[in-house]
Backbone as JSON, one array per atom type, in Angstrom:
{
  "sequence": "XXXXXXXXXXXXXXXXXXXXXXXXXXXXXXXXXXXXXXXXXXXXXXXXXXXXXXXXXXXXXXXXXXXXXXXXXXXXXXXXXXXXXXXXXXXXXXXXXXXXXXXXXXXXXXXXXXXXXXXXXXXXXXXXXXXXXXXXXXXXXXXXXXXXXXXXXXXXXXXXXXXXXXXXXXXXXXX",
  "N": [[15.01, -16.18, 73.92], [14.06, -14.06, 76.58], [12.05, -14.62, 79.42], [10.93, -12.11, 80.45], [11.17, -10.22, 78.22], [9.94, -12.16, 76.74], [7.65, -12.21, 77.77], [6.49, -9.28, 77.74], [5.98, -9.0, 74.78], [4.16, -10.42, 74.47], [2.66, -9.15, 75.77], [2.04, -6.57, 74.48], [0.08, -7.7, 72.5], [-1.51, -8.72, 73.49], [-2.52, -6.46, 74.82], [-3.66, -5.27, 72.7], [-5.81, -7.5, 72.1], [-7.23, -6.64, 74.41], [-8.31, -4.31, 73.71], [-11.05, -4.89, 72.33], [-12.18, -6.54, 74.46], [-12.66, -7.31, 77.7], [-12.02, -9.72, 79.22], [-11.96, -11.67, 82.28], [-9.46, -12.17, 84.19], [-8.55, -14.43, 85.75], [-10.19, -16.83, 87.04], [-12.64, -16.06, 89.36], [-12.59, -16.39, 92.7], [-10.51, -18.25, 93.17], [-7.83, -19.45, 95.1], [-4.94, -17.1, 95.72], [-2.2, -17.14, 94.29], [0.7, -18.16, 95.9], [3.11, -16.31, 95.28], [6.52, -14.9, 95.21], [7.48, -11.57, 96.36], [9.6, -8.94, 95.46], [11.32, -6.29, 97.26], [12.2, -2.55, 97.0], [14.25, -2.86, 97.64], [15.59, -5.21, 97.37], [14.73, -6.68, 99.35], [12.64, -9.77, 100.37], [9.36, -10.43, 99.9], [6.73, -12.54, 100.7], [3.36, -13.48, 98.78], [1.65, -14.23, 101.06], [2.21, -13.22, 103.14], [0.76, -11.09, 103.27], [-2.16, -12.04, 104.0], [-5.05, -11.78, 105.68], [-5.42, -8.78, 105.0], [-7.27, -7.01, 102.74], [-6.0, -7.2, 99.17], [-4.9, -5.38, 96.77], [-3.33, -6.17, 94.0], [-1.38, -5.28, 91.28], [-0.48, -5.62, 88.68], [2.28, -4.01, 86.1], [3.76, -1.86, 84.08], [7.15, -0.05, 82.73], [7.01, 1.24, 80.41], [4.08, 0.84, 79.2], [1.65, 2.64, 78.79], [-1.26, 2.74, 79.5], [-0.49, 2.17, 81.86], [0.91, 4.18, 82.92], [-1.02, 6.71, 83.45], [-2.92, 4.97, 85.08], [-1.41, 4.68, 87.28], [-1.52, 7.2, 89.31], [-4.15, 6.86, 90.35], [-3.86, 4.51, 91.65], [-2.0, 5.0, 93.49], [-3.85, 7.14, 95.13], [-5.56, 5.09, 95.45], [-4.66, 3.38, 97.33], [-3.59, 5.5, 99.3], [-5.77, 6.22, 100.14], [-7.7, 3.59, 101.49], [-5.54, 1.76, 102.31], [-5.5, 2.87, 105.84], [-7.67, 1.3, 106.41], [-7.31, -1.57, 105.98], [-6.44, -2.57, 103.68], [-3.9, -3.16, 101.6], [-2.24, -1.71, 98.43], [-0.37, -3.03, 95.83], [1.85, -2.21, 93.79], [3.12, -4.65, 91.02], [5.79, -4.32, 89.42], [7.21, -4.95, 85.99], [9.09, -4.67, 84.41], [12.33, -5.31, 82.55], [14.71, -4.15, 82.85], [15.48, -2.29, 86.22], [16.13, -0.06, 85.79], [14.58, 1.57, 84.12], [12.23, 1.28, 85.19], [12.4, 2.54, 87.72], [13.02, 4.88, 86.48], [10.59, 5.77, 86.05], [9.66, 6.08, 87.78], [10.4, 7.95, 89.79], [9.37, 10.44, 88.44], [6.77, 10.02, 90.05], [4.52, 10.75, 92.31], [4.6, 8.97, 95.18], [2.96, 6.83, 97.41], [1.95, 4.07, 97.74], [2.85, 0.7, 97.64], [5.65, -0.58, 95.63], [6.54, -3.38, 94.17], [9.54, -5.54, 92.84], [9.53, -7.16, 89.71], [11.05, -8.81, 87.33], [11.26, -11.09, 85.76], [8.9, -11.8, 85.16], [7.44, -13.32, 86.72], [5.28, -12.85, 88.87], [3.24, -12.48, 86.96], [2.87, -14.61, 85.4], [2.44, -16.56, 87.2], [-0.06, -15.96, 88.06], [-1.21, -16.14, 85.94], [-1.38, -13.66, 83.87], [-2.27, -12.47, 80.93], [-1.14, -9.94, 79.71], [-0.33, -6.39, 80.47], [-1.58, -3.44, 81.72], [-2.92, -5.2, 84.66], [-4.87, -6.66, 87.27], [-5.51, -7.76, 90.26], [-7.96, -8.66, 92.77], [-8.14, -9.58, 95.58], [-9.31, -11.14, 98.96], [-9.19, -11.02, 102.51], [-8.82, -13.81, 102.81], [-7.26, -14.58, 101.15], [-8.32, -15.39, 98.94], [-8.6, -14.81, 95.4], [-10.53, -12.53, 94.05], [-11.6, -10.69, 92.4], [-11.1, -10.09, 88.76], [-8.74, -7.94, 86.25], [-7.87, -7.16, 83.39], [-6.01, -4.99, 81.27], [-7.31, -1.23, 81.06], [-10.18, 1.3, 81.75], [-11.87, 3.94, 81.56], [-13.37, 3.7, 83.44], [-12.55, 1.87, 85.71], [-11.14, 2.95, 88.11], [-13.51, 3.63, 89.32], [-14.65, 1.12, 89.27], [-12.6, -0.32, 91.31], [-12.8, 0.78, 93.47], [-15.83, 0.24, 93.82], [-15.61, -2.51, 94.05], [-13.49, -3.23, 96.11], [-14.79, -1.89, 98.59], [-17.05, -3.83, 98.68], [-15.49, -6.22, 99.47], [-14.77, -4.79, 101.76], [-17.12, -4.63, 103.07], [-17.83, -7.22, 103.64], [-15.68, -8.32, 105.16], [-15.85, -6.86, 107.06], [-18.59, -7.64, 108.01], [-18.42, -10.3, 108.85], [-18.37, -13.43, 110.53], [-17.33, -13.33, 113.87], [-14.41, -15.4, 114.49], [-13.54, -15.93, 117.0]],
  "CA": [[14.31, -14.98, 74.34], [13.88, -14.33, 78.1], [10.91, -14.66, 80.43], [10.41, -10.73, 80.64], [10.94, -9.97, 76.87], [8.65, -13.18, 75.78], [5.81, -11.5, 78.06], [6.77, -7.72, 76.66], [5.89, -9.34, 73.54], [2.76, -11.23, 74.95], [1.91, -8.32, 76.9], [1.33, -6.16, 73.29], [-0.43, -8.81, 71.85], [-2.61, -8.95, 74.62], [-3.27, -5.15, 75.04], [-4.36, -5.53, 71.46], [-6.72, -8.16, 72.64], [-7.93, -6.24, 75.86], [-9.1, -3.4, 73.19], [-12.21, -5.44, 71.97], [-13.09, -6.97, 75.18], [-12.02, -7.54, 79.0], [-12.43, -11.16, 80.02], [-11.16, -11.76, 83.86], [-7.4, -13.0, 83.52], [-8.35, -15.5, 86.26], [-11.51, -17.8, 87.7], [-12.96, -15.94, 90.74], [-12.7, -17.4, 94.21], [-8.88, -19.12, 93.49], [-7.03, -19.1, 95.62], [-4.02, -16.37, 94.92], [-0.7, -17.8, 94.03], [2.02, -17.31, 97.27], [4.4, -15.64, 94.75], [7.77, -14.13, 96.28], [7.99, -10.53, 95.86], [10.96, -8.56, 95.7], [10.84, -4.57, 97.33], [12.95, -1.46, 96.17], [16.1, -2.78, 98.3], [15.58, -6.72, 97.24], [13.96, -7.23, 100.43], [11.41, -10.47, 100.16], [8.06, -10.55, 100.53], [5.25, -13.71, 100.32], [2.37, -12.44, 99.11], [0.44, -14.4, 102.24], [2.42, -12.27, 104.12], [-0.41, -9.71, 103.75], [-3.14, -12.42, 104.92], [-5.43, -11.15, 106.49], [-5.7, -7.66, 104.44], [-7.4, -7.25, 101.66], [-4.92, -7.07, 98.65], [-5.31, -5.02, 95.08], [-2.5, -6.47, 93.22], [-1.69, -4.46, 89.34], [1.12, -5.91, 87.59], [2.37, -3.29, 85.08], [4.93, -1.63, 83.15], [6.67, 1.79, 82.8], [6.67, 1.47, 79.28], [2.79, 0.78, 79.5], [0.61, 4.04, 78.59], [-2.22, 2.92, 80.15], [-0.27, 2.05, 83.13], [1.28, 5.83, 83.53], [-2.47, 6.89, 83.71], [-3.61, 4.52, 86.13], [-0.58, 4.51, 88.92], [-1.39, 7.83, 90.24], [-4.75, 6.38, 90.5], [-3.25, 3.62, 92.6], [-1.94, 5.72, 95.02], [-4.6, 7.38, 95.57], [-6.78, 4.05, 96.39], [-3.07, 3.25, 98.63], [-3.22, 6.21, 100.45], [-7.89, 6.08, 101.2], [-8.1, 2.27, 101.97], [-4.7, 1.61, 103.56], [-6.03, 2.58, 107.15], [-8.8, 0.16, 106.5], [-6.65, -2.73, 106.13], [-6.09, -3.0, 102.27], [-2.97, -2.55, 100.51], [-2.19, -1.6, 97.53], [1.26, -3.53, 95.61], [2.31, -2.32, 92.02], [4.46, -5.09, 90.41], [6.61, -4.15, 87.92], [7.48, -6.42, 85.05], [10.4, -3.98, 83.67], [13.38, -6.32, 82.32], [15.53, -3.75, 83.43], [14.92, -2.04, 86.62], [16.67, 1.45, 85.78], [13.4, 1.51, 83.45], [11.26, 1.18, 86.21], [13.43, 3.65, 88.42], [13.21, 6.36, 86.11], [9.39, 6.01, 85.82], [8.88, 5.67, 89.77], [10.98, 9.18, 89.85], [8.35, 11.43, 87.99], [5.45, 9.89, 90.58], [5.1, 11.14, 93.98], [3.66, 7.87, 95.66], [3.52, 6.19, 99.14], [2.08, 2.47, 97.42], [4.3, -0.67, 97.76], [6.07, -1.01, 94.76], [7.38, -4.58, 94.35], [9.42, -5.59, 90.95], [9.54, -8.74, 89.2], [11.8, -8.6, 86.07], [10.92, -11.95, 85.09], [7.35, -11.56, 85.19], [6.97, -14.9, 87.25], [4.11, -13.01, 89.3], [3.07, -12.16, 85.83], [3.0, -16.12, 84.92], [1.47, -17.53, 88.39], [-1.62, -15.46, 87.81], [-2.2, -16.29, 84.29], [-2.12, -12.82, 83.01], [-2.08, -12.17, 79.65], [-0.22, -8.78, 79.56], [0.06, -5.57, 81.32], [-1.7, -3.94, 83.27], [-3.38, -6.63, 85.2], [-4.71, -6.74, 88.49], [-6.03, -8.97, 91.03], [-8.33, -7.84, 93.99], [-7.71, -10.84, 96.81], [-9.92, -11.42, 100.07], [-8.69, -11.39, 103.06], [-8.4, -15.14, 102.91], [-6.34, -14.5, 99.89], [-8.95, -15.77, 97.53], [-8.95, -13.9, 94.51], [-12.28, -12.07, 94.12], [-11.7, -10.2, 91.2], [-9.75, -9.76, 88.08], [-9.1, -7.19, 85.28], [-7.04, -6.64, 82.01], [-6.47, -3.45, 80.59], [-7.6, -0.29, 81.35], [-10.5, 1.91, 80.79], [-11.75, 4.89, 82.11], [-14.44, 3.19, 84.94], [-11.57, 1.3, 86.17], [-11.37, 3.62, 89.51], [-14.86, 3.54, 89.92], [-14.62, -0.14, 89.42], [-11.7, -1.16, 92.31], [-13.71, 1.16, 94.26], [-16.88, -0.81, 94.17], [-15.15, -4.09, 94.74], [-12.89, -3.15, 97.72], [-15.64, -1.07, 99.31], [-17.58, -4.63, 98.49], [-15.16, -6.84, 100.43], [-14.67, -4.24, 103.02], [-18.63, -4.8, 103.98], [-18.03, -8.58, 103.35], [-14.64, -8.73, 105.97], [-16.83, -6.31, 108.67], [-20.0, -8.07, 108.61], [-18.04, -11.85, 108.93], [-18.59, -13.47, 111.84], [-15.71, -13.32, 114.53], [-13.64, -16.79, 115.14], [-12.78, -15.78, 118.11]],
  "C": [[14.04, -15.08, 75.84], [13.09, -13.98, 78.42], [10.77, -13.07, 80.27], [10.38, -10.37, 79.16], [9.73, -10.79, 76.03], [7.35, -12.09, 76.08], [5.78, -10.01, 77.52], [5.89, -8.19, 75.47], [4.52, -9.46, 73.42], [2.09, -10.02, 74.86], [1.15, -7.2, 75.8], [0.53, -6.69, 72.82], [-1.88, -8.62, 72.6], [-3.25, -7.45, 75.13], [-4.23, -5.17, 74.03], [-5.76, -5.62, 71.3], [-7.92, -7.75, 73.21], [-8.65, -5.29, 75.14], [-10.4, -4.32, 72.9], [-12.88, -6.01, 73.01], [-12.21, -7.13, 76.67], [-12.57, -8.12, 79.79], [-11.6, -10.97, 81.26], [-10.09, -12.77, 83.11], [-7.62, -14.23, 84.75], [-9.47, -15.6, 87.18], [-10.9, -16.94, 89.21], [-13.1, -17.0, 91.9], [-11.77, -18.32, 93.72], [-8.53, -18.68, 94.06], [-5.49, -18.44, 94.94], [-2.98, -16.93, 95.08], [-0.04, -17.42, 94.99], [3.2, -16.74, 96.13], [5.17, -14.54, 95.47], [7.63, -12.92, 95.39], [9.0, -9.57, 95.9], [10.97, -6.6, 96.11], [11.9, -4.1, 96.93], [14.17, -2.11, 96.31], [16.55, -4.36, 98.13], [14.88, -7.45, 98.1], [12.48, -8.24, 99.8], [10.39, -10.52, 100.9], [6.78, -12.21, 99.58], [4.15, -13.26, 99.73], [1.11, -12.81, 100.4], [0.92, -14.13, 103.01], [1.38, -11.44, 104.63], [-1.29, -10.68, 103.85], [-3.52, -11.92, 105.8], [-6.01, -9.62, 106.52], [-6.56, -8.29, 102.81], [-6.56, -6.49, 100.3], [-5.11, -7.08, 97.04], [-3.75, -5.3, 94.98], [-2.41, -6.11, 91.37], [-0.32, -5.02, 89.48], [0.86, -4.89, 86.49], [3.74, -2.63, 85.09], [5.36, -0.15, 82.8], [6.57, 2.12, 81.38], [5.05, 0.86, 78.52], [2.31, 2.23, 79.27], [-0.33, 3.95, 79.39], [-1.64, 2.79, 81.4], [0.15, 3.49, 83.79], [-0.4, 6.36, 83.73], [-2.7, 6.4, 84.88], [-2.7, 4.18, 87.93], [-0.78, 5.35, 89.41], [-2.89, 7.8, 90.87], [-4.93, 5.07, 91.68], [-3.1, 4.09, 94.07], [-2.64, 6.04, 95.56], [-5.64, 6.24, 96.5], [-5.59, 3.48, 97.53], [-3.58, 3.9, 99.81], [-4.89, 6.31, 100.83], [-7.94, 5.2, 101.78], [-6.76, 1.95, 103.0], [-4.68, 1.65, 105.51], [-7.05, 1.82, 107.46], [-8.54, -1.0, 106.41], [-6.73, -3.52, 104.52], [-4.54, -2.29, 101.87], [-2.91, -3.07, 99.22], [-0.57, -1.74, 96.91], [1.04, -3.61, 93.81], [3.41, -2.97, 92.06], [4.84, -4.83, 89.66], [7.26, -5.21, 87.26], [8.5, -5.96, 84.23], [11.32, -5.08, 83.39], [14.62, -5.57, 83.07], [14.96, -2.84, 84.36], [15.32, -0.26, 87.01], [15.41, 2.43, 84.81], [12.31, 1.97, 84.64], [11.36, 2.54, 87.52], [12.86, 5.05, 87.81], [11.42, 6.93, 86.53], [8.72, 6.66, 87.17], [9.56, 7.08, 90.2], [10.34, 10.55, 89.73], [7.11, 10.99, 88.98], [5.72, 10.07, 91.77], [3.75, 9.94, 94.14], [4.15, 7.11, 97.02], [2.98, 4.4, 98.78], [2.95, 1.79, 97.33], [3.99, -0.36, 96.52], [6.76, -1.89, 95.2], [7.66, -4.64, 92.8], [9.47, -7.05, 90.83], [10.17, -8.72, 87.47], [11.47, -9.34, 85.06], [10.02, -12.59, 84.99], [6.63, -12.74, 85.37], [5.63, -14.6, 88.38], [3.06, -13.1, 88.33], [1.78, -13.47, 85.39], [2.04, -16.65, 86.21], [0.09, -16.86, 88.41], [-2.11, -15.06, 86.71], [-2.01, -14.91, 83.64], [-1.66, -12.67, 81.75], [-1.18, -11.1, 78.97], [-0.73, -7.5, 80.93], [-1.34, -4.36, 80.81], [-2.54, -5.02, 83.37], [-3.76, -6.5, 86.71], [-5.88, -7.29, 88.93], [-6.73, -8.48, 92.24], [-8.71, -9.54, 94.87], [-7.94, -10.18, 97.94], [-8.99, -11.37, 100.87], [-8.03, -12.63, 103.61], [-7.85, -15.83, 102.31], [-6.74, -15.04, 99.12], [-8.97, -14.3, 96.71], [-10.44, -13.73, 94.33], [-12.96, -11.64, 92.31], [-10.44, -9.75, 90.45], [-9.96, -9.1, 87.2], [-8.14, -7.21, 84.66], [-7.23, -5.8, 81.29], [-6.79, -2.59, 81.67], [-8.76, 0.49, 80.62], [-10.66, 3.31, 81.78], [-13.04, 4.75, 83.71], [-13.77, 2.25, 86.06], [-11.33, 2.0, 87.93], [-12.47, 3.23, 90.37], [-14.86, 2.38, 90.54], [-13.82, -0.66, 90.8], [-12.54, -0.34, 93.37], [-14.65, 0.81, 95.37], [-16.45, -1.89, 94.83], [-14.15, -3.94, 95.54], [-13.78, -2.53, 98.71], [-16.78, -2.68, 99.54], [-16.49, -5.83, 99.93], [-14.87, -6.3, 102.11], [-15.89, -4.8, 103.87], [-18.54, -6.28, 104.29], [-16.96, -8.58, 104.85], [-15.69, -8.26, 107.41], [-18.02, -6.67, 109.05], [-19.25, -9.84, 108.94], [-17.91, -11.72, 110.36], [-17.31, -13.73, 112.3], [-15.44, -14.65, 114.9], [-13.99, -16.92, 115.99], [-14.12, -16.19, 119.47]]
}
């Protein structure tokens, strides 16, 4: 069975799960995994490339329900925070990426999409299934994590990027 189908598998299992409760998919204040990410055209990216921003990371899926819901949601926090020095990077965990294609066709969106077929960002940040996402400091500690989806979920990335925003602009300067 291959790395993207096992977690498919997982990733039900684990929505399942996420209905009764939504433990963090990974111990606050780790440091976030450097996993390689791959953009529309193959082009690689680090993710401590973006050091230095602060960085909502959602792994998810186009055959995900809750994830069609919450990507145009995405964009939206993309296209508010982006001039403030956050981006916003949907990975996709599609096996195939004509899947992913079709999905990314019906959404008018200006967020990085990065894919990952073989859901090895998936794997380096523990998560359990899909969606998933990671809100990482500018010092690329992870801050905060979530599994699932509900409907305070907006509110929620909200709070906690509006939270490290005050945290990055009140830190004292190096320099």
């Amino acid at each position: 069975m291959s790395a993207a189908r096992r977690f498919s598998v997982m990733a039900v299992i684990a929505l399942v799960a996420c209905a009764v409760s939504h433990p963090p998919v990974h111990a606050a204040d780790d440091p976030a995994p450097n996993v390689e990410l791959r953009g529309p055209k193959g082009q690689r990216q680090r993710l401590a490339d973006f050091r230095g921003k602060i960085v909502l990371l959602k792994i998810w899926a186009s055959w995900c329900p809750d994830c069609k819901v919450l990507f145009p949601q995405l964009d939206r926090l993309s296209r508010e925070f982006k001039p403030r020095g956050v981006e916003v990077i949907a990975v996709n965990v599609d096996e195939h990426r004509k899947d992913a294609d079709a999905f990314l066709k019906t959404q008018s969106h200006k967020l990085r999409v990065m894919f990952d077929p073989g859901a090895r960002v998936a794997d380096a940040f523990g998560a359990r299934g899909v969606p998933a996402s990671y809100l990482i400091d500018a010092r690329g500690m992870i801050r905060f994590a979530h599994e699932g989806w509900d409907e305070t979920a907006d509110a929620t990335y909200r709070r906690e990027i509006m939270s490290l925003l005050a945290e990055w602009r009140d830190a004292p300067n190096p320099n």
